[in-house]
Structures are given as structure tokens and as C-alpha cells.
Short mmCIF file of C-alpha atoms in Angstrom, two decimals:
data_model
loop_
_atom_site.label_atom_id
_atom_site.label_comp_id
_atom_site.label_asym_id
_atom_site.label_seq_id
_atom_site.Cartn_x
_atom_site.Cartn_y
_atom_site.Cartn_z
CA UNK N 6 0.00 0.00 0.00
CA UNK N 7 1.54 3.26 -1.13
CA UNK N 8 1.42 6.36 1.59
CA UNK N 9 -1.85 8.69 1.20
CA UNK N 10 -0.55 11.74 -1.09
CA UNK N 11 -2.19 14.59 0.46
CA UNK N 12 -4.05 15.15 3.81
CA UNK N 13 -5.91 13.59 6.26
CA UNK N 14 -7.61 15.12 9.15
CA UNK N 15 -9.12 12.81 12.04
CA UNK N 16 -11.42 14.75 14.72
CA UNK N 17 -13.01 14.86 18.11
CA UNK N 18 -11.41 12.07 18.79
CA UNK N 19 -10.31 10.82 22.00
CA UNK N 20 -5.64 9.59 22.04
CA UNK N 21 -4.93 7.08 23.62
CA UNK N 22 -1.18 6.82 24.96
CA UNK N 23 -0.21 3.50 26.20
CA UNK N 24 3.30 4.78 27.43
CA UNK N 25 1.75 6.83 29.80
CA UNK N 26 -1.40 5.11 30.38
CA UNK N 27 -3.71 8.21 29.51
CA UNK N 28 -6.49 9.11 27.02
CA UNK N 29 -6.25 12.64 25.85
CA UNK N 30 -9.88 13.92 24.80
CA UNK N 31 -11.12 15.98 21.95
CA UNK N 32 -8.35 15.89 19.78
CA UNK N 33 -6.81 16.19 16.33
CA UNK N 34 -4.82 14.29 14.16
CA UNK N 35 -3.86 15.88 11.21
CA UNK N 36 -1.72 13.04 8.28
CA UNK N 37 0.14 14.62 5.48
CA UNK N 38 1.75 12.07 2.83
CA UNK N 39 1.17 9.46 4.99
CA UNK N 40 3.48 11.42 7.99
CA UNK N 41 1.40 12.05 11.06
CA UNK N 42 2.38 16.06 11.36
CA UNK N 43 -0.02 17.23 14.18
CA UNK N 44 -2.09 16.03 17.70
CA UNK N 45 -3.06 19.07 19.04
CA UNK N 46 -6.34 20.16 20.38
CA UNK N 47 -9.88 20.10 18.47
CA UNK N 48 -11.12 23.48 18.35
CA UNK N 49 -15.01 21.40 17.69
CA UNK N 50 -15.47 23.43 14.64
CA UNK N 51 -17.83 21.81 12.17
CA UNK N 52 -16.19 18.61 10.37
CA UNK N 53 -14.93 19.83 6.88
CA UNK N 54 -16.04 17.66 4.13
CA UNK N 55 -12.88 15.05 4.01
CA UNK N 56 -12.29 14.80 7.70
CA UNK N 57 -12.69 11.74 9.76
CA UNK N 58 -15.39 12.06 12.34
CA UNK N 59 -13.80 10.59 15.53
CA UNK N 60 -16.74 11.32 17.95
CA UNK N 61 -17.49 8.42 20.66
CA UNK N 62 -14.07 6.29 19.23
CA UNK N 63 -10.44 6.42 20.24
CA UNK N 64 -7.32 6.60 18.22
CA UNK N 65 -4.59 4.40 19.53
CA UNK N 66 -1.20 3.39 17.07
CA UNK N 67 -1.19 0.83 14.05
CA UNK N 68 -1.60 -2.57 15.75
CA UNK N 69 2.04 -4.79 15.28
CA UNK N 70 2.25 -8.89 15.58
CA UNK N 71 5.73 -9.89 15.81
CA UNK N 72 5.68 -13.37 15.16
CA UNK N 73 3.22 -14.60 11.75
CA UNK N 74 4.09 -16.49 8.93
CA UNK N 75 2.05 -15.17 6.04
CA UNK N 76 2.96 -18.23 3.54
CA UNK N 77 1.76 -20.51 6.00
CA UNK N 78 -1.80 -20.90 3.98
CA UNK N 79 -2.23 -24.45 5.66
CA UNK N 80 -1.81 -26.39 8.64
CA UNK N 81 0.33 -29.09 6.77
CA UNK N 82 3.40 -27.24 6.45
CA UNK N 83 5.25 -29.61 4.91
CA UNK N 84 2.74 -29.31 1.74
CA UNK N 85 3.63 -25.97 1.14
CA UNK N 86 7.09 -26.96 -0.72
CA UNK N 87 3.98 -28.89 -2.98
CA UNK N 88 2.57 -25.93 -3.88
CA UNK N 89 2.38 -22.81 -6.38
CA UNK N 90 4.24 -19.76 -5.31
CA UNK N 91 1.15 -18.22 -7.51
CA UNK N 92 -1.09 -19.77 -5.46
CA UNK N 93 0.18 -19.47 -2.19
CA UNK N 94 0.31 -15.61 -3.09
CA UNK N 95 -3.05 -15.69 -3.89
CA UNK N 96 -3.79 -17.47 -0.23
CA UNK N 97 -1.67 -14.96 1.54
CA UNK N 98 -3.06 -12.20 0.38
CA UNK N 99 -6.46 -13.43 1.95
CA UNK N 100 -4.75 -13.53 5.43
CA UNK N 101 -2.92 -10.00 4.65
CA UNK N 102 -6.54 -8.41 4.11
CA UNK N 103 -7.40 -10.25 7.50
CA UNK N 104 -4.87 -8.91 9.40
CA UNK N 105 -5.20 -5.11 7.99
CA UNK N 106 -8.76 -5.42 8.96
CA UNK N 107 -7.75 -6.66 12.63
CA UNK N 108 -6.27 -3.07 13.09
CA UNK N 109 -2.63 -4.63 12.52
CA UNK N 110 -0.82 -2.15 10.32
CA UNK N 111 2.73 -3.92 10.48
CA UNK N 112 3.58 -7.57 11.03
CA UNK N 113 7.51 -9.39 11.45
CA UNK N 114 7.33 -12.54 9.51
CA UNK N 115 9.75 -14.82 10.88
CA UNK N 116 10.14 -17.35 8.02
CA UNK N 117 9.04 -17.58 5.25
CA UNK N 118 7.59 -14.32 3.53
CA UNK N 119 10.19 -12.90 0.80
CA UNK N 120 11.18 -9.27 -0.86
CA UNK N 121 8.56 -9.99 -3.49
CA UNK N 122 5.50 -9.75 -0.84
CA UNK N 123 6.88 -7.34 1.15
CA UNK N 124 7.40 -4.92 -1.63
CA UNK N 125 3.34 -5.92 -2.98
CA UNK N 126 1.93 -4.58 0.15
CA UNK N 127 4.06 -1.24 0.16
CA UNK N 128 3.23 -0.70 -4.01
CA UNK N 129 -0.42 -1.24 -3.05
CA UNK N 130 -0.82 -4.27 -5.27
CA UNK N 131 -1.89 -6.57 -2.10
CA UNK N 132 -3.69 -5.34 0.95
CA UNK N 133 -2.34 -5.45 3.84
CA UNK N 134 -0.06 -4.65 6.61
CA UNK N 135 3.90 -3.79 6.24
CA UNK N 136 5.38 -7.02 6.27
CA UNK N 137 8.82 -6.48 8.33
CA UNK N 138 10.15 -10.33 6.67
CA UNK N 139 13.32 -12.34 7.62
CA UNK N 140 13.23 -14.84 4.69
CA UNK N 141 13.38 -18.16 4.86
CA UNK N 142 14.38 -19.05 8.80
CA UNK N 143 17.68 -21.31 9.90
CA UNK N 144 17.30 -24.98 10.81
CA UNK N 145 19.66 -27.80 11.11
CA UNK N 146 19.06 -31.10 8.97
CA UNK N 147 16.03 -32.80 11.21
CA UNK N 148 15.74 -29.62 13.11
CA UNK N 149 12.25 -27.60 13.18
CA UNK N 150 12.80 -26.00 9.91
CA UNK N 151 12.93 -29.52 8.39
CA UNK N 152 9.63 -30.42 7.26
CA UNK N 153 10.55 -33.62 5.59
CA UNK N 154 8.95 -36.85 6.64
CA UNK N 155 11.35 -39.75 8.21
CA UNK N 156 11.05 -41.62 4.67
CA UNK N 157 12.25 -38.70 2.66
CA UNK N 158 15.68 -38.14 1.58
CA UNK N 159 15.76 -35.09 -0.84
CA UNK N 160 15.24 -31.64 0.12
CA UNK N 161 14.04 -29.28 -2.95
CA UNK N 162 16.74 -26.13 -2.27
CA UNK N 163 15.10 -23.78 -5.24
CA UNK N 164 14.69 -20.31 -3.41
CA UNK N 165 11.53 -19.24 -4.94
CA UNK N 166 9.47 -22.51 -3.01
CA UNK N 167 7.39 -20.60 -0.70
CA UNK N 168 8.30 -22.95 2.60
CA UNK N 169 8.89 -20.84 5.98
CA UNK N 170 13.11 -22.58 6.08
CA UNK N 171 16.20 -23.70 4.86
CA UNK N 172 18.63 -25.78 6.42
CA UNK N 173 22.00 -25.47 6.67
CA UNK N 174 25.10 -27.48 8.38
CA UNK N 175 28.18 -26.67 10.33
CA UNK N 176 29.65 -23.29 10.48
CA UNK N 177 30.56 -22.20 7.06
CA UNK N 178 27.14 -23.37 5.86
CA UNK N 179 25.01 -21.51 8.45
CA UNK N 180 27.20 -17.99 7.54
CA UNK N 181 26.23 -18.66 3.71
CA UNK N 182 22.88 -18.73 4.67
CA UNK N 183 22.72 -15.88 6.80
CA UNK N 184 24.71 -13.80 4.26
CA UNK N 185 22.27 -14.85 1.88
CA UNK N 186 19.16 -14.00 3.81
CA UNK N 187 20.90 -10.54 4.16
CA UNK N 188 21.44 -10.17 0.54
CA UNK N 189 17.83 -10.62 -0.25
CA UNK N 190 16.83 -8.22 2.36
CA UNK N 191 16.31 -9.76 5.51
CA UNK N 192 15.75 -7.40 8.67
CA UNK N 193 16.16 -10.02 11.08
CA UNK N 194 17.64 -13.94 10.81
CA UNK N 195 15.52 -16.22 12.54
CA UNK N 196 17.33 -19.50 13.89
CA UNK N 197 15.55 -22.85 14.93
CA UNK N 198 17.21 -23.32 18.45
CA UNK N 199 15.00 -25.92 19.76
CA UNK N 200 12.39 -28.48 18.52
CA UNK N 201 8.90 -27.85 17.63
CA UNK N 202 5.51 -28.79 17.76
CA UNK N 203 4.74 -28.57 14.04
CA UNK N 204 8.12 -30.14 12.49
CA UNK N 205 7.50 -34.13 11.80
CA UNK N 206 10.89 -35.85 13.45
CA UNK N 207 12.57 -33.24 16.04
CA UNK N 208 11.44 -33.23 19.73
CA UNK N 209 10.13 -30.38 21.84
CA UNK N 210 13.07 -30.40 24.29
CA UNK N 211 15.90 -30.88 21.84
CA UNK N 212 18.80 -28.19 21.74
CA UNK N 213 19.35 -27.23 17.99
CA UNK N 214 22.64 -26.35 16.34
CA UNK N 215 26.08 -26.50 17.98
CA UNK N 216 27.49 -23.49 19.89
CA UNK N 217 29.84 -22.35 17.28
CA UNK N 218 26.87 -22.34 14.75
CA UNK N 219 24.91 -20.09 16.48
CA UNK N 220 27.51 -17.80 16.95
CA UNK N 221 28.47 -18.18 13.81
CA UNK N 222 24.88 -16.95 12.99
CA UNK N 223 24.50 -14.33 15.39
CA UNK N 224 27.83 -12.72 14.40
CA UNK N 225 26.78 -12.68 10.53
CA UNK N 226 23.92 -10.83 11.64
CA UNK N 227 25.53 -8.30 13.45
CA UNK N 228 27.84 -6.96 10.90
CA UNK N 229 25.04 -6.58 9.10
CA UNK N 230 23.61 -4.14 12.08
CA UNK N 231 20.75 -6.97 12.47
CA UNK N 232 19.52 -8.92 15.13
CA UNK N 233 18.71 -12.90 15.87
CA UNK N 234 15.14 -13.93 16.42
CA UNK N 235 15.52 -17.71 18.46
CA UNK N 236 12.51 -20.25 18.13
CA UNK N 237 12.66 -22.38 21.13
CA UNK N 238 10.61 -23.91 23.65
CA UNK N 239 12.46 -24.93 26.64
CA UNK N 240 14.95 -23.14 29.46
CA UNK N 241 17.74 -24.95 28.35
CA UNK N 242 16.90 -23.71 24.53
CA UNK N 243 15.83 -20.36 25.74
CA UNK N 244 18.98 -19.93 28.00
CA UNK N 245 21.12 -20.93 25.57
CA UNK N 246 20.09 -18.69 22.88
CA UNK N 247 20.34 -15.73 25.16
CA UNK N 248 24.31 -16.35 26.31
CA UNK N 249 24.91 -16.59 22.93
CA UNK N 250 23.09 -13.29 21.27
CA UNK N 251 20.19 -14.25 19.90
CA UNK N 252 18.01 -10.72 21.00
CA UNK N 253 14.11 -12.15 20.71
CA UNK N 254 12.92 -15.51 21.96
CA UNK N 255 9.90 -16.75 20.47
CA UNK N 256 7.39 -18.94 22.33
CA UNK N 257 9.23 -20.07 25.39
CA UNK N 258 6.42 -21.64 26.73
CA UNK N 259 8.63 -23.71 29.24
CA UNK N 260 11.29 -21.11 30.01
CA UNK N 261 11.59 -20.50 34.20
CA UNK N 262 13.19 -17.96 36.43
CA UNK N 263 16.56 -18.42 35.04
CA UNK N 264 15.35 -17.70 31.82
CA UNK N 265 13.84 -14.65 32.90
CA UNK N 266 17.07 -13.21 35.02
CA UNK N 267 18.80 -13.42 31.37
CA UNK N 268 16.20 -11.89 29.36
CA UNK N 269 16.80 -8.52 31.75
CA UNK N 270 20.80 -8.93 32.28
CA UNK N 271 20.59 -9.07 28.00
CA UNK N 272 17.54 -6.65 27.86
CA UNK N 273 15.91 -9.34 25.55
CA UNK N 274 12.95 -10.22 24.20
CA UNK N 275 10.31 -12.08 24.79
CA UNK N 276 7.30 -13.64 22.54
CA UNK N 277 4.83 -15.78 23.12
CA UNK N 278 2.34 -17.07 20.69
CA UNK N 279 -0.39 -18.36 22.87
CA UNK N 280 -3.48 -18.62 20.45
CA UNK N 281 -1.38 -21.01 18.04
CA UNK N 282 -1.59 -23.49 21.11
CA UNK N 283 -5.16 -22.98 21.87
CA UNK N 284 -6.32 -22.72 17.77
CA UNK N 285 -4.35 -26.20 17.04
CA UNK N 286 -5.42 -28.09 20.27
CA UNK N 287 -9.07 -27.01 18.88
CA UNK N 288 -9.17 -27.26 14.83
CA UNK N 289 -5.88 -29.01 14.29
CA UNK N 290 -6.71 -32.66 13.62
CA UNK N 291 -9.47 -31.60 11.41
CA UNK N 292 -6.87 -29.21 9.18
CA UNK N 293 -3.99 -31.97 9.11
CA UNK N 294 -1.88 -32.24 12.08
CA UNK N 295 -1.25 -35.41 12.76
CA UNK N 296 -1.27 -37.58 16.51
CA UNK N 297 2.00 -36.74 17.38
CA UNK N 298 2.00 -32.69 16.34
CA UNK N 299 -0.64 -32.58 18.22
CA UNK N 300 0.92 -34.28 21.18
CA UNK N 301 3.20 -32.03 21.70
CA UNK N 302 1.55 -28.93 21.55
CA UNK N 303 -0.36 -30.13 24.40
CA UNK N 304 2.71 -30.82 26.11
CA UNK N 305 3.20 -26.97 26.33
CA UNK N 306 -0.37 -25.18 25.76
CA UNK N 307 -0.78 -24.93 29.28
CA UNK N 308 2.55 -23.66 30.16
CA UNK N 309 2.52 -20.65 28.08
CA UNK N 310 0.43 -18.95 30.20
CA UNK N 311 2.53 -19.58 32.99
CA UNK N 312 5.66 -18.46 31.31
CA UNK N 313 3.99 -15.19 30.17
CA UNK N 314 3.32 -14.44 33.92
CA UNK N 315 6.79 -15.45 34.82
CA UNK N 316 7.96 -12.52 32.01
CA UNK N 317 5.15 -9.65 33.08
CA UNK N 318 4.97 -10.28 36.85
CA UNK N 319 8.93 -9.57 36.67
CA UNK N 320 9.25 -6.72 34.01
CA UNK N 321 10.80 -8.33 30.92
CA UNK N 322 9.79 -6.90 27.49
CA UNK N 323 6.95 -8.68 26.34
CA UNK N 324 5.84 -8.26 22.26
CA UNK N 325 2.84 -9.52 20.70
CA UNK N 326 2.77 -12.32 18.61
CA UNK N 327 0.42 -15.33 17.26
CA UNK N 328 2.37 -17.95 14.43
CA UNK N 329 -0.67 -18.77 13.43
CA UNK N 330 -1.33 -21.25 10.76
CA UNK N 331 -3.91 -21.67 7.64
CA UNK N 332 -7.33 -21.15 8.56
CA UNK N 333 -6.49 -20.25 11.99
CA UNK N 334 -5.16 -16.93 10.97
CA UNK N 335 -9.09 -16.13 11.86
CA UNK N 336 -7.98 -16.29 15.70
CA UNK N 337 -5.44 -13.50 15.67
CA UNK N 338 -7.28 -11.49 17.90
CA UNK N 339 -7.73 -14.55 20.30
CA UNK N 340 -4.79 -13.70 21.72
CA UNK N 341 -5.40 -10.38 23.16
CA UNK N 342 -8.43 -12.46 25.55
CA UNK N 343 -5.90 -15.16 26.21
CA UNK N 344 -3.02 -12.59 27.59
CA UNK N 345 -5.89 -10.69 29.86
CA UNK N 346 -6.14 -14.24 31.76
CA UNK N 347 -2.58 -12.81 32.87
CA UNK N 348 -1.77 -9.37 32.13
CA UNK N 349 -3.28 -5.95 32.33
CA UNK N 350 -5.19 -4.34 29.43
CA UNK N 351 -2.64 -1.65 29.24
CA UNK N 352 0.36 -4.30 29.30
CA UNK N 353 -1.04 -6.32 26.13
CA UNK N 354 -1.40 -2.88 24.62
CA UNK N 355 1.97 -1.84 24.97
CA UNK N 356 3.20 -5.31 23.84
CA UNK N 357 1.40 -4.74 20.34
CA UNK N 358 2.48 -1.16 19.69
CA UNK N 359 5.57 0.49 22.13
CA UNK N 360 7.54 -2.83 22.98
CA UNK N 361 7.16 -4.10 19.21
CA UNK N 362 8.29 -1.17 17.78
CA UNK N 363 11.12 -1.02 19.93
CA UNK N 364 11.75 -4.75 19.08
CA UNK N 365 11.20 -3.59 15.68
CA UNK N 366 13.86 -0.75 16.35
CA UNK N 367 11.86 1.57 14.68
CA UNK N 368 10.57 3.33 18.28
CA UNK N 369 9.35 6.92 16.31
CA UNK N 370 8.32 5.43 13.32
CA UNK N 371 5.76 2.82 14.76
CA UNK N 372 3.37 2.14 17.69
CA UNK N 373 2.56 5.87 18.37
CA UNK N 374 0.56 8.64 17.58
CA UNK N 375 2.92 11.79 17.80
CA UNK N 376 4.73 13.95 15.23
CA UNK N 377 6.68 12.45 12.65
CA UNK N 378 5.11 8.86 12.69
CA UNK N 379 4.11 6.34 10.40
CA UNK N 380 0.03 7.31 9.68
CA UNK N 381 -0.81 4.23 11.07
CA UNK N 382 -3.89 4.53 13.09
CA UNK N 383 -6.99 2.54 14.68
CA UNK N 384 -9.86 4.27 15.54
CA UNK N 385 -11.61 1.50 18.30
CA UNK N 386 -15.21 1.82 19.40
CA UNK N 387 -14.07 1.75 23.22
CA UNK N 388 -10.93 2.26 25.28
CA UNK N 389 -8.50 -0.96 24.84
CA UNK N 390 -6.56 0.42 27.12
CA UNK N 391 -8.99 0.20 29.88
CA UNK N 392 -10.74 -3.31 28.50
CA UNK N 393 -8.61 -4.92 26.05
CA UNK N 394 -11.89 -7.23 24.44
CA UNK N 395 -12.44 -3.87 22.39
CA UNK N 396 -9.17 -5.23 20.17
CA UNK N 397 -10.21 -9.32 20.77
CA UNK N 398 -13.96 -8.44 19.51
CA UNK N 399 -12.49 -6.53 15.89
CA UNK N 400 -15.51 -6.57 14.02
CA UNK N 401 -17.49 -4.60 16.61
CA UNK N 402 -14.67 -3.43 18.04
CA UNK N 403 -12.70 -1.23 15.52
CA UNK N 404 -14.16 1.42 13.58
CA UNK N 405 -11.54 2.06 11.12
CA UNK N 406 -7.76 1.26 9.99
CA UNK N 407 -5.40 3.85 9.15
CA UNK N 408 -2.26 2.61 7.06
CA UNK N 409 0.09 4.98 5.87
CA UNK N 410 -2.73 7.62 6.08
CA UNK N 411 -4.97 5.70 3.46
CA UNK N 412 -8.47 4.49 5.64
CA UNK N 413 -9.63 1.46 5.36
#
């Protein structure tokens, strides 16, 4: 979606600030090429003739998930590598529109999603959100990124396969990969450091990659001024991947209080994808996982929840995320209810606007409404701040979606 050329004027509406944890009334927001220029005071003249009437709603910042896989159009993920890039295009554009609509104006893709569909939502061509991508993420032969079944011996390396990984071996492999990711425009590199519940032949607990691979990894990224995203599950895969760089962890849903003492000594971090849990425990025998996928997602449903309170009881940076898969892409929103079993209204807030942009390192650019900002704004019938079901109800909760100043 290209920027709005020209201006944009919201009014009488109430700003919300989730930094601060206040709602300034009666205000203005005044877009200009897609820039947010003003918030100032509504003098409650009469609405001009393009304005946006913001009476009875409130404006809070471009909603950001920092963990989706757009390419994943189907629970089977190892029948994506079967299909049509065309065609799983033509999917994921169906679950971009569903996320714009959702009020979330940027998502991080961490593995799969390319240059090519980034660069269709910014030209306008798809509709959606800014798709912030990583490539294709890192796994080890059998690792989570290995989607092969045990009777399978040949893995199809062309590029333009839409799958969500590559593998790679040993050091000097793992660096060509990451250098390659980084050519093609990669903003993060996302490495399988532990099993996973949707990869046929790896176990949940498993420790992925040797030592000197993941540093290997982590030190390609940061000459490249990136950062490491780590998929893993347990405390001796979350631990792990701290001590050795990697700078976001992504589910953790077994992590513990040593986990948590690194994630503030490194200023990490921290993920969770609760809804995935809860969505494939629900629809996912009838969409194609099979007995023992789904075993071991129940091995760790319930302990997300646990881990998430571990993380917000003692202060570590939580982001929003939801890896959601096919048809359950439907449930993003799930996981704002889910979180408010644990955490504040105003603490899931932040998580999906000020902590992801910071995560996102783009802290003035995203997840606020002030001067200089990306246009990206939700107008919400309600106060999420105050009850965060306004942003898990979206289709009675949000009025309208801002993205680079164009309305939805």
C-alpha cells in the first residue's frame, strides 16, 4: 500500500497513549503524505467535508504482531514446498486483508515471507499490513525447519518454493545462509534453536545447532547491524540462545526464572504465541496435524500462560505475537483475551504497539501517535486500554484502519 498523497484530518477524537497510560480527549490528528504532522487540540469546529469524524471512538497506534508467517496458507506445512508460489500468493493475500482489517498495520514474519510480498503490500498491489520479513528461517538437517517426513531423503533447495526454512550445516554453511538471507533483504535472521511442535521428526526439548553455529549466525547478523530472532521452547533452549546473542525468543512456553534473570541482564525479548496453542489443540486434527503434532503442543499449551506471567509479573519486554497457521489466521485477535487471563489491558497494549516497535527498532516510526510517525492509526469503538476485548472483539470493536494515512 503506497502512503496517502495529500491530507488527512481525524477529529473529536479521544488519544490514547499506552506509554503513559492516559487518554487525551477531543483531539486532532492531522496526516500529510502518509506522515502524522499534528495532535493538538480540536477546536469542535464543524467537520470539513474530508475529515474523519472521531466522535465516541479512540485513536490508539497501528496494531504490530511480531511473530506470523504469512505463507503458512495451511496447517500441513510440509505441503507448502507442494505448492504454487502463484497460489500461495493468492492465499496470503487473503490472510494480509485479515490482518489489515484486525487493526494490525505492520507484522515481522519470521520465516518464510520474501522481498517480493513485502514490496506488494508497500506498491499497493496486495492489501495489507507492512510485512517487516526475515526470509526463509535457519534450521539444522532434522531440526524444526525440516519439514521432511522420516522416509524422505531429498530436500528441494530452489529459493523461490514458498516454505517458511532452509537448512544449513556446520559453520561455514550456516554464515552462507545468513549472508544470503541478508542479501535478499532480511531485517532479522531467525534461527531454529529448539524443537517444535509442528516439524514431523525433532522433539520439543531438543537443543538445535552447535554453539559455534549459532555464533556463527549471530555474528553474521551483526555486521550486518541486524539482530537474531531464536525459536525455542524450553529453558535450556531459551537460555542458551540468550548467552549466545540471539536478541528475541519466540514462544518459550517452558522457560523459568533463570530464563527470565537473562532476558533482563541481556535486555531481551520475549514472545509468546499463545493462540497457536489454543487454535491447534481445537481445529488441528481436522486441518492436518497429525497424533503426534498434536501431542506435543499439548505438552506446552498450558505452560505458556505460565511463562507469560513469569515474564510480566517480573518486568521483561513482552511483544505480541500469534504464528498462526492456515485457517487459523481467523484467531489473531484470540490472543489479546488469552493474555488478559494474565496481564493488564494496558500491558497487552503496549506489547502490540511500544515494545514491538522497539523490538522492531523503529521506536518513532511505529506504535505511536505523535509527530513524525508512520500514519498508522486505529480508531476503536471503546478504550482498549482500559478493557482490552475492544481489540479481541475486531468486528465490533474497531471502527476504522489507518495505514500509511490511506483508511480502510
Amino acid at each position: 500500500m503506497r502512503e496517502a498523497v495529500g491530507t488527512v484530518t481525524i477529529r473529536h477524537v479521544d488519544v490514547v497513549d499506552p506509554s503513559a497510560g492516559r487518554v487525551e480527549t477531543d483531539r486532532q490528528i492531522r496526516i500529510v503524505d502518509g506522515t502524522i504532522t499534528e495532535v493538538s487540540a480540536d477546536d469542535m469546529s464543524a467537520l470539513g467535508a474530508d475529515e474523519i469524524d472521531g466522535s465516541t471512538l479512540h485513536a490508539i497506534p497501528g496494531l504490530i504482531d511480531c511473530h506470523v508467517h504469512v505463507n503458512a496458507v495451511t496447517a500441513s506445512l510440509g505441503t507448502v514446498s507442494d505448492m504454487s508460489p502463484a497460489y500461495v500468493t493468492a492465499r496470503a493475500s487473503q490472510i494480509l486483508r485479515g490482518m489489515l482489517a484486525r487493526g494490525f498495520t505492520t507484522v515481522r514474519d519470521v520465516g518464510g515471507a520474501d522481498f517480493g510480498i513485502a514490496a506488494a503490500t508497500e506498491e499497493g498491489l496486495l492489501a495489507g499490513p507492512q510485512i517487516i520479513f526475515g526470509g526463509k528461517a535457519l534450521s539444522q538437517t532434522g531440526g524444526h525447519g525440516d519439514l521432511r517426513p522420516a522416509g524422505r531423503d531429498i530436500v528441494d533447495e530452489h529459493y523461490a518454493l514458498p516454505v517458511l526454512g532452509r537448512i544449513a550445516d556446520g559453520v561455514s554453511e550456516v554464515r552462507r545462509a545468513a549472508r544470503d538471507e541478508i542479501r535478499r533483504g532480511a531485517s532479522h535472521i531467525k534461527i531454529m534453536i529448539s524443537g517444535g511442535c509442528a516439524s514431523p521428526t525433532d522433539r520439543v526439548d531438543s537443543l538445535q545447532f552447535s554453539d559455534d553455529e549459532l555464533r556463527a549466525i549471530v555474528d553474521e547478523a551483526a555486521s550486518a547491524n541486524l539482530y537474531c530472532a531464536g525459536h525455542a521452547y524450553t529453558a535450556d533452549a531459551v537460555n542458551r540462545g540468550l548467552r549466545l546473542g540471539i536478541r528475541t525468543i519466540e514462544h518459550g512456553n517452558l522457560l523459568d526464572e533463570t530464563s527470565i534473570a537473562l532476558f533482563l541482564e541481556r535486555n531481551a525479548y520475549y514472545v509468546p504465541t499463545l493462540t497457536t496453542y489454543v487454535a491447534q489443540m481445537e481445529d488441528g486434527k481436522e486441518l492436518g496435524l497429525d497424533a503426534g503434532q498434536l501431542d506435543k503442543i499439548s505438552s506446552v499449551v498450558d505452560q505458556g500462560f505460565k511463562a507469560l506471567e513469569l515474564a510480566d509479573r517480573a518486568g521483561v519486554n513482552i511483544a505480541f505475537g500469534t504464528d498462526l497457521l492456515g485457517e487459523m489466521h481467523a484467531r489473531q485477535s484470540d490472543e489479546f483475551a488469552l493474555r488478559s487471563t494474565v496481564q493488564s489491558s494496558q500491558a497487552i497494549l503496549l506489547s502490540a504497539t511500544v515494545t514491538a516497535a522497539a523490538l522492531l527498532r523503529r521506536e518513532s516510526e511505529l506504535g505511536v501517535i505523535t509527530p513524525g510517525a508512520r500514519a498508522d492509526v486505529v480508531l476503536t469503538r471503546g478504550n482498549p486500554m482500559a478493557d482490552i476485548a475492544v481489540l479481541a472483539q475486531p468486528a465490533s470493536g474497531i471502527a476504522h484502519v489507518i495505514r500509511r494515512g490511506v483508511p480502510s
